[in-house]
CSV table of N, CA and C in Angstrom, one decimal:
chain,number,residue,atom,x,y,z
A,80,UNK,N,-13.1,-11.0,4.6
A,80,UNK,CA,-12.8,-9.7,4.1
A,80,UNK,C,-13.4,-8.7,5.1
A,81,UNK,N,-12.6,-7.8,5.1
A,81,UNK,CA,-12.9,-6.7,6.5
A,81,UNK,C,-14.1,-5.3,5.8
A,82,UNK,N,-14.7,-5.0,6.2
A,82,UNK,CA,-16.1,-4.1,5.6
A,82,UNK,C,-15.7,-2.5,6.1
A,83,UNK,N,-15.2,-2.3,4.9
A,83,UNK,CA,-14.5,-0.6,5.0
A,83,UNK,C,-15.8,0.3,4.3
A,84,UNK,N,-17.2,-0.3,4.3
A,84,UNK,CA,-18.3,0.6,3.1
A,84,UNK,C,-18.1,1.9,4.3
A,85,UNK,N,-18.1,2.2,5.4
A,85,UNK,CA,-18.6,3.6,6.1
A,85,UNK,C,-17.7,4.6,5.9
A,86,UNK,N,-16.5,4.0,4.5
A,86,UNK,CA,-15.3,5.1,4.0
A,86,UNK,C,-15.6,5.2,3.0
A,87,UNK,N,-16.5,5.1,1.9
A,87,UNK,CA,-17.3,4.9,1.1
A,87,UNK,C,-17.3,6.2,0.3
A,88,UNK,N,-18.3,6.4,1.1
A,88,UNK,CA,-18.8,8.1,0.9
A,88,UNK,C,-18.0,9.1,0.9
A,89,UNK,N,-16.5,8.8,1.3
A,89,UNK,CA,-15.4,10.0,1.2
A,89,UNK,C,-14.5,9.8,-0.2
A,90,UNK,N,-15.0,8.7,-0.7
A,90,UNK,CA,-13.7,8.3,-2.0
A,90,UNK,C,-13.9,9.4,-3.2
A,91,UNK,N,-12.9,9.8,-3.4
A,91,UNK,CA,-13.2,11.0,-5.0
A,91,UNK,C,-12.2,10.1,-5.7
A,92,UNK,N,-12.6,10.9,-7.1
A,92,UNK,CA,-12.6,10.5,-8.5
A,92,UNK,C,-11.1,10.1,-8.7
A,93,UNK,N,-10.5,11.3,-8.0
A,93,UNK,CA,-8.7,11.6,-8.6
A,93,UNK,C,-8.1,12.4,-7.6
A,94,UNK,N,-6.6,12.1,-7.3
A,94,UNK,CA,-6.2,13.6,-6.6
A,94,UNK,C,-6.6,14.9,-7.0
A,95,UNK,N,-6.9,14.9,-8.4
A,95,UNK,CA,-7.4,16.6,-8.8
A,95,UNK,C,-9.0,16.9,-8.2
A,96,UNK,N,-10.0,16.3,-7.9
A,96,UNK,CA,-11.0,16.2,-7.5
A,96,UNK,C,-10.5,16.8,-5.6
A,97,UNK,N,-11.6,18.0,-5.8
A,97,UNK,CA,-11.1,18.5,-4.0
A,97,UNK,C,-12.5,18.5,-3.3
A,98,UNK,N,-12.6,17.9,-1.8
A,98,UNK,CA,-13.5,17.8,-1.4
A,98,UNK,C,-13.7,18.9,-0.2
A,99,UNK,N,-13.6,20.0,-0.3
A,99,UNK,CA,-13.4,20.9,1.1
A,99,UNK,C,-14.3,20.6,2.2
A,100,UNK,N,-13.7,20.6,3.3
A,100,UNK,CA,-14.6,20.5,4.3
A,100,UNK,C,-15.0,18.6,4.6
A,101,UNK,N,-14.8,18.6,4.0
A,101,UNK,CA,-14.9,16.7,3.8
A,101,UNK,C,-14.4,16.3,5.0
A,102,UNK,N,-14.6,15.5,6.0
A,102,UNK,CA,-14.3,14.7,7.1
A,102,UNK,C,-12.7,13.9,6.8
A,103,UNK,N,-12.7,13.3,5.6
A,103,UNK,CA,-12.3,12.2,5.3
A,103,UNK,C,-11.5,12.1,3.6
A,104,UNK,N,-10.6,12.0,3.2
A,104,UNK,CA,-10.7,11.9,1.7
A,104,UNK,C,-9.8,11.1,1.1
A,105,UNK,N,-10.2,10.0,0.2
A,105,UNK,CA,-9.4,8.6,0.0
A,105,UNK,C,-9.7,8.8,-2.0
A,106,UNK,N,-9.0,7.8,-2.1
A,106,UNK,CA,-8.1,8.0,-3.7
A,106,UNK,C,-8.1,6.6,-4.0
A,107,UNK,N,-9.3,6.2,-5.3
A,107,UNK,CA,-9.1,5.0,-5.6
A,107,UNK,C,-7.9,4.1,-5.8
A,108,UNK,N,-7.6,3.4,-6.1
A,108,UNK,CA,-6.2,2.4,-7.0
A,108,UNK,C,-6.7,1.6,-7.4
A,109,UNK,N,-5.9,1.2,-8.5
A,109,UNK,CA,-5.8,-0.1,-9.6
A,109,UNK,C,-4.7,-0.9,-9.1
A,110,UNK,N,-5.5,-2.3,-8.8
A,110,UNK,CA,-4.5,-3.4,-8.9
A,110,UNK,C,-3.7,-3.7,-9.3
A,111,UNK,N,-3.2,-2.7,-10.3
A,111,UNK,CA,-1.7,-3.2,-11.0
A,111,UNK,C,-1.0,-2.1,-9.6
A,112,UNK,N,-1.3,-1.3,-9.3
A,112,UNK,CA,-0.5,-0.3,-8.1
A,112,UNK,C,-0.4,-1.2,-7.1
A,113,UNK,N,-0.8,-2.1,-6.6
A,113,UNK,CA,-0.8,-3.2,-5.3
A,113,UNK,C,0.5,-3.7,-6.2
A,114,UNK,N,0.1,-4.4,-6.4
A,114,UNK,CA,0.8,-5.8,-8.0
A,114,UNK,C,2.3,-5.0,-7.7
A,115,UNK,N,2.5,-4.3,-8.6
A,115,UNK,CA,3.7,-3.2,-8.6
A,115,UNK,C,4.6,-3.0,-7.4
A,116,UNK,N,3.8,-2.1,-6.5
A,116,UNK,CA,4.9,-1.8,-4.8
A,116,UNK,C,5.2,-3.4,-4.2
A,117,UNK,N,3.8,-4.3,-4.2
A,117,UNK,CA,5.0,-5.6,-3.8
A,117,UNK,C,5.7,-6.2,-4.1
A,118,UNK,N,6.0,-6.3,-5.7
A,118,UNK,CA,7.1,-6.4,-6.7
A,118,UNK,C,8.1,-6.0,-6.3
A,119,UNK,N,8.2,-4.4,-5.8
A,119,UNK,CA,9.0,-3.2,-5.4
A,119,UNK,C,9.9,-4.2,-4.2
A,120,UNK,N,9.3,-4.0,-3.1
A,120,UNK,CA,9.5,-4.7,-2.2
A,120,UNK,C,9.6,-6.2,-2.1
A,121,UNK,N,9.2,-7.3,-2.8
A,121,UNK,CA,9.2,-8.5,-2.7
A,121,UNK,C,9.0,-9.5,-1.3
A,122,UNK,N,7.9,-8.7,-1.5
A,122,UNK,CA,6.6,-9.4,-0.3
A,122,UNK,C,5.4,-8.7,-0.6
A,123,UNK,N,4.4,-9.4,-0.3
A,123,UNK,CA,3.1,-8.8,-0.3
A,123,UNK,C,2.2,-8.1,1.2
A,124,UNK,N,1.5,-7.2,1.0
A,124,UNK,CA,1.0,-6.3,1.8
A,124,UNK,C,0.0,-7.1,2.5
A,125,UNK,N,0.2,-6.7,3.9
A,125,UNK,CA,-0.9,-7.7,4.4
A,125,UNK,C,-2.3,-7.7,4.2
A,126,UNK,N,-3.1,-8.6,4.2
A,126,UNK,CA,-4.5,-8.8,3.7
A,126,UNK,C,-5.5,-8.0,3.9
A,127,UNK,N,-5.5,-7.6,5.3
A,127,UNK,CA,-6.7,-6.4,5.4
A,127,UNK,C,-6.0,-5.0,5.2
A,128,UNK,N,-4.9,-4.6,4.8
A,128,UNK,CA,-4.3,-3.6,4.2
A,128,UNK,C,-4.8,-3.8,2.4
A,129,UNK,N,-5.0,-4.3,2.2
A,129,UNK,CA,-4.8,-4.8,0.8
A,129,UNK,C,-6.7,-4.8,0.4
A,130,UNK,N,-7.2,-5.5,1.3
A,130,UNK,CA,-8.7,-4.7,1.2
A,130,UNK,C,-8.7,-4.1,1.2
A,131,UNK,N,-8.2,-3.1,2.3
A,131,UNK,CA,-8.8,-1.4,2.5
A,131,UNK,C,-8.3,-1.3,0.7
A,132,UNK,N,-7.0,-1.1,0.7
A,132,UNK,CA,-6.8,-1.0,-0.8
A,132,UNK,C,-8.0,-0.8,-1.8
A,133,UNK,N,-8.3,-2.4,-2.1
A,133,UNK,CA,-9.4,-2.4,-3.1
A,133,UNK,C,-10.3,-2.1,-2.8
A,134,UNK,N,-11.1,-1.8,-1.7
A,134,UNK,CA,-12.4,-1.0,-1.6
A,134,UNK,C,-12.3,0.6,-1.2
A,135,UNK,N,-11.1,0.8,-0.6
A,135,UNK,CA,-11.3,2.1,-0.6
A,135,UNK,C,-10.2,3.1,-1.0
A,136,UNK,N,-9.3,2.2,-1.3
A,136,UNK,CA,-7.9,3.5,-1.8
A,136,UNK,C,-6.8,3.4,-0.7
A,137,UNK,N,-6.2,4.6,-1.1
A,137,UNK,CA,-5.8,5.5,0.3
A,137,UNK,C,-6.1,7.2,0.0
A,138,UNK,N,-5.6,7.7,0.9
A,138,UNK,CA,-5.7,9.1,1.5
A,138,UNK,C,-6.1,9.6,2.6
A,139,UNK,N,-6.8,10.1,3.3
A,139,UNK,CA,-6.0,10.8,4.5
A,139,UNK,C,-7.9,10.8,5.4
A,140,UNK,N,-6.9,10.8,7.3
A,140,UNK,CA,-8.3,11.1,7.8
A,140,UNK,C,-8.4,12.4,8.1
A,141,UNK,N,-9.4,12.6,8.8
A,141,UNK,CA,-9.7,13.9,10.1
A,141,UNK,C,-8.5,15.2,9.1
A,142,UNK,N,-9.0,15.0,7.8
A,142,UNK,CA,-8.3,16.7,7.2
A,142,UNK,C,-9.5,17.5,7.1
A,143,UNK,N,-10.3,17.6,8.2
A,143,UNK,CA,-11.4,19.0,7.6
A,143,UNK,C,-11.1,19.9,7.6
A,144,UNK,N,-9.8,20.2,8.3
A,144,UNK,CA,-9.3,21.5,7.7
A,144,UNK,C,-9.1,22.1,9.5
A,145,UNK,N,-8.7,21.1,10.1
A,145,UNK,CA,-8.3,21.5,12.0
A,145,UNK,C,-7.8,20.7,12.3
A,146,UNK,N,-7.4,19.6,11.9
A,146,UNK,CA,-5.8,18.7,12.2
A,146,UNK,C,-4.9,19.3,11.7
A,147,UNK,N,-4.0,19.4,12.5
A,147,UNK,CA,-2.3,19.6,12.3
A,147,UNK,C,-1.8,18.4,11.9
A,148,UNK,N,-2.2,16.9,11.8
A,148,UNK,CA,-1.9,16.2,11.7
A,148,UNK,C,-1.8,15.1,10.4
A,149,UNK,N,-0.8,14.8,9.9
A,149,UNK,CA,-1.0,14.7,8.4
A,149,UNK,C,-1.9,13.6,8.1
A,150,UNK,N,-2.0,12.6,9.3
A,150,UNK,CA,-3.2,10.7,9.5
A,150,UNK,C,-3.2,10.9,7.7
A,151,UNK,N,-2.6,9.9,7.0
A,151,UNK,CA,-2.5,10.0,5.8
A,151,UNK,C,-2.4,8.3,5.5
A,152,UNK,N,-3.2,7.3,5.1
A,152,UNK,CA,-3.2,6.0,5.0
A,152,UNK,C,-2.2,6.0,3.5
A,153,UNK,N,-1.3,5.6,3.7
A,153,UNK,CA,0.0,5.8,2.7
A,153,UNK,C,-0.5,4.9,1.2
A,154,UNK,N,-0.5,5.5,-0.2
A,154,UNK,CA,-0.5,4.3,-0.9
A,154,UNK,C,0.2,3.6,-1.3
A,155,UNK,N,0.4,2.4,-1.8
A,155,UNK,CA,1.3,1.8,-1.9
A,155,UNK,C,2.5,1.6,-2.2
A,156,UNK,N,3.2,2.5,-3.4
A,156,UNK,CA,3.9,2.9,-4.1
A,156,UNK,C,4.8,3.7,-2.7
A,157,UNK,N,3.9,4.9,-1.7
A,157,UNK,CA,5.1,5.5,-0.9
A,157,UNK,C,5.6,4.5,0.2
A,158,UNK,N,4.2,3.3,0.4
A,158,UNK,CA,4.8,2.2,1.8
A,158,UNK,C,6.3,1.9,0.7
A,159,UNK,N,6.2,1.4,-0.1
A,159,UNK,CA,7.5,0.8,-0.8
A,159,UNK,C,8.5,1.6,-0.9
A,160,UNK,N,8.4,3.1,-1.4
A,160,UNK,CA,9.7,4.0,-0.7
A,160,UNK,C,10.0,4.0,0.2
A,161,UNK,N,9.3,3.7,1.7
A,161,UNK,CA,9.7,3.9,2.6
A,161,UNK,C,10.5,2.7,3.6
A,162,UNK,N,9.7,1.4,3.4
A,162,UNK,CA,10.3,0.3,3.5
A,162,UNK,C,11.7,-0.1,2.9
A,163,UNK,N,12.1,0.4,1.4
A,163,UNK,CA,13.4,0.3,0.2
A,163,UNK,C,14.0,1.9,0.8
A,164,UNK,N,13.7,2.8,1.7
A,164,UNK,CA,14.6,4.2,2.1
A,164,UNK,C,14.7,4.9,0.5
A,165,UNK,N,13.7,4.7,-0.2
A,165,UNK,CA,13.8,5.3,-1.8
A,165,UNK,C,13.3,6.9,-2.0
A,166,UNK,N,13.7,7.9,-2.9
A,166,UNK,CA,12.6,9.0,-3.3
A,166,UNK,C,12.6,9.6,-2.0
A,167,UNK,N,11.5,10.1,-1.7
A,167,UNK,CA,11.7,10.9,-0.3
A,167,UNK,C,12.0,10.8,1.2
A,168,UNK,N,11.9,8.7,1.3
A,168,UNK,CA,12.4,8.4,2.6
A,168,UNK,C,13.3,8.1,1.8
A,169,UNK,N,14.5,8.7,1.1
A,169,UNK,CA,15.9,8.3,0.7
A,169,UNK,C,16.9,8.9,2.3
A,170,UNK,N,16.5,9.3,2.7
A,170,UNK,CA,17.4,9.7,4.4
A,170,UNK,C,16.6,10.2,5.5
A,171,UNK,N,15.8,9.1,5.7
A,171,UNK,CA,14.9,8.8,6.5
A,171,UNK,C,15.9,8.9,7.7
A,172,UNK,N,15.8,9.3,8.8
A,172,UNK,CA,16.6,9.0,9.5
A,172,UNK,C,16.3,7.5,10.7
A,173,UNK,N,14.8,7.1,10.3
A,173,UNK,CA,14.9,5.7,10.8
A,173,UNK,C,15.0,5.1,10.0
A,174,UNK,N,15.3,4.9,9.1
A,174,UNK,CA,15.2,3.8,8.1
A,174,UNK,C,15.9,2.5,8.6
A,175,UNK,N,16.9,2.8,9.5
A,175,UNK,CA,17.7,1.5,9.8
A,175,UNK,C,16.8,0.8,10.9
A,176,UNK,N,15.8,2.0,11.5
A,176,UNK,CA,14.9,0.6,12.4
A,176,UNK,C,13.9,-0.1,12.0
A,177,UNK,N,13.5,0.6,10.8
A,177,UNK,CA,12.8,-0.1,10.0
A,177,UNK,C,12.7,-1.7,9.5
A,178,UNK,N,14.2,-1.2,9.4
A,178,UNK,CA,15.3,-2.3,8.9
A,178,UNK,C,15.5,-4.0,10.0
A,179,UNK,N,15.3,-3.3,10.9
A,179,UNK,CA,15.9,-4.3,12.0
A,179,UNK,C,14.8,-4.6,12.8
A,180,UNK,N,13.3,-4.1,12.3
A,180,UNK,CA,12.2,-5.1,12.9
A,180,UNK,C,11.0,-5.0,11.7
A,181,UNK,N,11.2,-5.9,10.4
A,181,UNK,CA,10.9,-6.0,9.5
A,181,UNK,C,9.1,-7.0,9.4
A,182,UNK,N,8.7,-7.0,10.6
A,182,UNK,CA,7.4,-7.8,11.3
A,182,UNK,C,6.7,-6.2,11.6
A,183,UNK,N,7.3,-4.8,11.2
A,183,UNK,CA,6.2,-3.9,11.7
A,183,UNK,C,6.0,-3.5,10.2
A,184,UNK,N,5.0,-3.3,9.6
A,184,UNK,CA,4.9,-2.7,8.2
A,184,UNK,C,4.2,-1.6,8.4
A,185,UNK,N,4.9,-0.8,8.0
A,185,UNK,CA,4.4,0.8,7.7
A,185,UNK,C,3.2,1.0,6.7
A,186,UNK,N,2.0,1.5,7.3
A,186,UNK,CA,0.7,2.0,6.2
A,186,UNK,C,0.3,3.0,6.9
A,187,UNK,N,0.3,4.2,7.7
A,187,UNK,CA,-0.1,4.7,8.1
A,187,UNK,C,1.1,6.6,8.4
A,188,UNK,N,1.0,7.5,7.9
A,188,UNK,CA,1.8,8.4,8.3
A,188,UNK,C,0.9,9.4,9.3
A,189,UNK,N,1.3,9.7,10.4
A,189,UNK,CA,1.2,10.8,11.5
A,189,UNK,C,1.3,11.9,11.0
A,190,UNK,N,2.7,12.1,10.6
A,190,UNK,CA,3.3,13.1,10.6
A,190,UNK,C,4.3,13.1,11.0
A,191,UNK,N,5.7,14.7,10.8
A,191,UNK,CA,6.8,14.7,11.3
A,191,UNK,C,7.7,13.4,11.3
A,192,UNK,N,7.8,12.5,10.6
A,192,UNK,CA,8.5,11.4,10.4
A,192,UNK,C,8.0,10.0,11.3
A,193,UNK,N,7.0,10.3,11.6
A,193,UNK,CA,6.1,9.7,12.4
A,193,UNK,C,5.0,8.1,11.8
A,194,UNK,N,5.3,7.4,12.4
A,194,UNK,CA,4.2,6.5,11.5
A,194,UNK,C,3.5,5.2,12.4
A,195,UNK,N,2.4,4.6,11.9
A,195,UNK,CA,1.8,3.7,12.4
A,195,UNK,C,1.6,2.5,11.4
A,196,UNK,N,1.8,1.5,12.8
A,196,UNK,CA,2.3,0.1,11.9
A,196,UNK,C,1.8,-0.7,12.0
A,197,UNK,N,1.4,-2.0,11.1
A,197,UNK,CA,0.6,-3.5,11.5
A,197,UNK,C,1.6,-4.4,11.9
A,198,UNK,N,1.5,-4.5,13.0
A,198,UNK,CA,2.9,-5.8,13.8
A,198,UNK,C,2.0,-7.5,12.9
A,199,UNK,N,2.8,-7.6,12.1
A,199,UNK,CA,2.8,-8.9,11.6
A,199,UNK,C,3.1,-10.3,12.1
A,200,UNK,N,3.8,-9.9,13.2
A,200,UNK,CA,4.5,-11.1,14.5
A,200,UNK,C,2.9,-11.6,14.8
A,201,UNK,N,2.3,-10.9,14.8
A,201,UNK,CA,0.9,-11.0,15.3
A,201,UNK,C,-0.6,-11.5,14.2
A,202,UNK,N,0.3,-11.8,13.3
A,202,UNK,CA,-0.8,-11.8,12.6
A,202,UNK,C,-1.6,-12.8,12.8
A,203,UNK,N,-3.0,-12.5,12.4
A,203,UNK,CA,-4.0,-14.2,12.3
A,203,UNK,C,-3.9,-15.1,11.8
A,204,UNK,N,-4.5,-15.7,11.5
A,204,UNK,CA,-4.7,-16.8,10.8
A,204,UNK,C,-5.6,-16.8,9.3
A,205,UNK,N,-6.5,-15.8,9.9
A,205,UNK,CA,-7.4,-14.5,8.4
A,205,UNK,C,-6.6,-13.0,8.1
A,206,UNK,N,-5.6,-13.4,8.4
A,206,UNK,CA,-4.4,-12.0,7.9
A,206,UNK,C,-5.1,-10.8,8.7
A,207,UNK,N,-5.3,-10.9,9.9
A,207,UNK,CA,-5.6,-9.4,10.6
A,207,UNK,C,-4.5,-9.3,11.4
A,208,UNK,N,-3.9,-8.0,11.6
A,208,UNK,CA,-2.6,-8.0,11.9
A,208,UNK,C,-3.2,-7.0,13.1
A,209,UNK,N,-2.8,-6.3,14.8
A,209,UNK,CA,-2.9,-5.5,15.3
A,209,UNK,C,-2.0,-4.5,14.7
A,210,UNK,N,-2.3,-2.8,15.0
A,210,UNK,CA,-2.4,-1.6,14.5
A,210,UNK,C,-0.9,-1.7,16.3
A,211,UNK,N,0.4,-1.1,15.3
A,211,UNK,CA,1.4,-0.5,16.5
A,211,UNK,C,1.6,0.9,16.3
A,212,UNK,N,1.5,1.7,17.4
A,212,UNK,CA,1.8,3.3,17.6
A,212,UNK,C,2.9,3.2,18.4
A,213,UNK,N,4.5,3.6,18.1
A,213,UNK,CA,5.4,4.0,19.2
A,213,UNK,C,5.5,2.6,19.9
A,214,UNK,N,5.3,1.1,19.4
A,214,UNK,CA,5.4,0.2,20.4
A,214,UNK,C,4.6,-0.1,21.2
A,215,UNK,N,3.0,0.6,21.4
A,215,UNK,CA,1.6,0.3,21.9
A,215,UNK,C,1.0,-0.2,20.6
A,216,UNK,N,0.2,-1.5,21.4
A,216,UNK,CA,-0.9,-1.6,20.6
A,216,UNK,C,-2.3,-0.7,20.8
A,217,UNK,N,-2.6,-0.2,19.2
A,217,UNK,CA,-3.6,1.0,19.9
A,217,UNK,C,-5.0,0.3,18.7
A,218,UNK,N,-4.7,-0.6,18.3
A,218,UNK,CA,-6.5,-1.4,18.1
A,218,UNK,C,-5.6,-2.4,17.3
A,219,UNK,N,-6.8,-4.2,17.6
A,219,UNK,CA,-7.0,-5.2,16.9
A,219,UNK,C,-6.5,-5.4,15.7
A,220,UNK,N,-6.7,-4.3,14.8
A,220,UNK,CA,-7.0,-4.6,13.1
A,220,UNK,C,-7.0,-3.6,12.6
A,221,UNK,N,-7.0,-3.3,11.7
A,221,UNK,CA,-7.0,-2.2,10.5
A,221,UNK,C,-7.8,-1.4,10.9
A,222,UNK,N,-9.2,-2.7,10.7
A,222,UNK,CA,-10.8,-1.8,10.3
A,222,UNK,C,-10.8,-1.3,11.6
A,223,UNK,N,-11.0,-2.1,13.2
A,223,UNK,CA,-10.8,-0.9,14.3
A,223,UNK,C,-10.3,0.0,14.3
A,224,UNK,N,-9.3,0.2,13.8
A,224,UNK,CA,-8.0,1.9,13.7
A,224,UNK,C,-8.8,2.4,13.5
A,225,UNK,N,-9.4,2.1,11.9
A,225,UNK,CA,-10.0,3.2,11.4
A,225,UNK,C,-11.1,3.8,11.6
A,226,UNK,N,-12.2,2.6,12.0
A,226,UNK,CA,-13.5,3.2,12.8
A,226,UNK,C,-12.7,4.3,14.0
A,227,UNK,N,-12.2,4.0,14.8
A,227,UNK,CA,-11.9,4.2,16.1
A,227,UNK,C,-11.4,6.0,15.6
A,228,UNK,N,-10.4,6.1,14.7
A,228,UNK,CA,-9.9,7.3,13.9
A,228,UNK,C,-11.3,7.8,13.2
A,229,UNK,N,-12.0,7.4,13.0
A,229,UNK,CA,-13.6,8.1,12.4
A,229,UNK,C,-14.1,9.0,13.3
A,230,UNK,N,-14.6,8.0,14.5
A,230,UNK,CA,-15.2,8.2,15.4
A,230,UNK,C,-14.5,9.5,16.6
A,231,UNK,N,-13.4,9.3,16.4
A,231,UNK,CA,-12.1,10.1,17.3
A,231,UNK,C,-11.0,10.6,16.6
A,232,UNK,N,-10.8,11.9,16.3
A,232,UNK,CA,-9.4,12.0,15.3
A,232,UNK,C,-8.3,11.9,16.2
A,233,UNK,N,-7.3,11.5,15.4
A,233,UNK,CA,-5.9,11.1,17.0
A,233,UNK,C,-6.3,10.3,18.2
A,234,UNK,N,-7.6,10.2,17.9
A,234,UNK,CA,-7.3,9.0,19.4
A,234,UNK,C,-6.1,8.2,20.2
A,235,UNK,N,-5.5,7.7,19.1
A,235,UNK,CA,-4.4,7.0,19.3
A,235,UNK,C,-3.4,7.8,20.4
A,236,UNK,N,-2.9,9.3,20.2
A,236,UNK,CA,-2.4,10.1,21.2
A,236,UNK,C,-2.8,9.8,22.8
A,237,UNK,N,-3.8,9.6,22.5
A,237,UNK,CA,-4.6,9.3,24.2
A,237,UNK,C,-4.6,7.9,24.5
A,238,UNK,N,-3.9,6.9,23.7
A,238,UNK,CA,-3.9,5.1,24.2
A,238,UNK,C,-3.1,5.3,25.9
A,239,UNK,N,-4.1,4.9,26.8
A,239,UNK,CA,-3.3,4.3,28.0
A,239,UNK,C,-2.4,2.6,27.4
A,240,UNK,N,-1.1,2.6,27.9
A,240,UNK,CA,-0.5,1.8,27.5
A,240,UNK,C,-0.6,0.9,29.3
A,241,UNK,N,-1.2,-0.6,29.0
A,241,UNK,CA,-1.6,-1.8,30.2
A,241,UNK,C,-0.5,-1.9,30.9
């Protein structure tokens, strides 16, 4: 299991709970919400997605309030709209590529229709999937993204592609 404690300290109570100025801000879930969206979908979320899950939620990075950028760790219920084109990705205008390379799973929104993916073609053998931006790999694993996104907001914008 992958060690997400240094997102810890940003988790609040509820969406009504506001943390201004907060670096970082993530939203518990209950296992029936996991349980549920992959029902939705009929497949299950990959494993170190599914940790972050139970230890930390989702919700959003680098919002202290000077990103233009939405970095928003999707929870699970919207990955399932988005993968099924349901609710607000009902006219997605990628939905059909979504469709036609079903090895990238969406957990990560940018922005502007924008999103970052676990290429599952890749996965391990302990379910660590590398992190795809735009068709670069821009970290290993989940938990890299996210340190790497802690440590650097958007980093990813700046991956030299090899």
């Amino acid at each position: 299991m992958k060690d997400y404690s240094f997102l810890k300290k940003y988790i609040l109570r509820s969406e009504s709970d506001q943390a201004p100025g907060q670096k970082h801000t993530f939203y518990p879930l209950d296992q029936s919400q996991i349980i549920e969206a992959e029902n939705r979908i009929n497949r299950t979320f990959p494993r170190e997605l599914k940790d972050f899950f139970e230890q930390i939620g989702y919700g959003f990075m680098c919002k202290d309030g000077k990103n233009l950028f939405t970095n928003r760790l999707m929870d699970p219920h919207s990955i399932a709209d988005l993968v099924l084109g349901e609710n607000i990705y009902e006219d997605y205008y990628l939905i059909d590529e979504l469709e036609e390379e079903p090895h990238l799973f969406p957990f990560f929104e940018v922005g502007d229709d924008s999103f970052i993916f676990l290429d599952l073609n890749q996965q391990s053998e302990k379910g660590i999937c590398p992190v795809d931006y735009a068709g670069i790999k821009i970290a290993d694993s989940l938990e890299e993204f996210m340190r790497k996104l802690d440590a650097q907001e958007n980093y990813y914008l700046a991956v030299d592609v090899d």
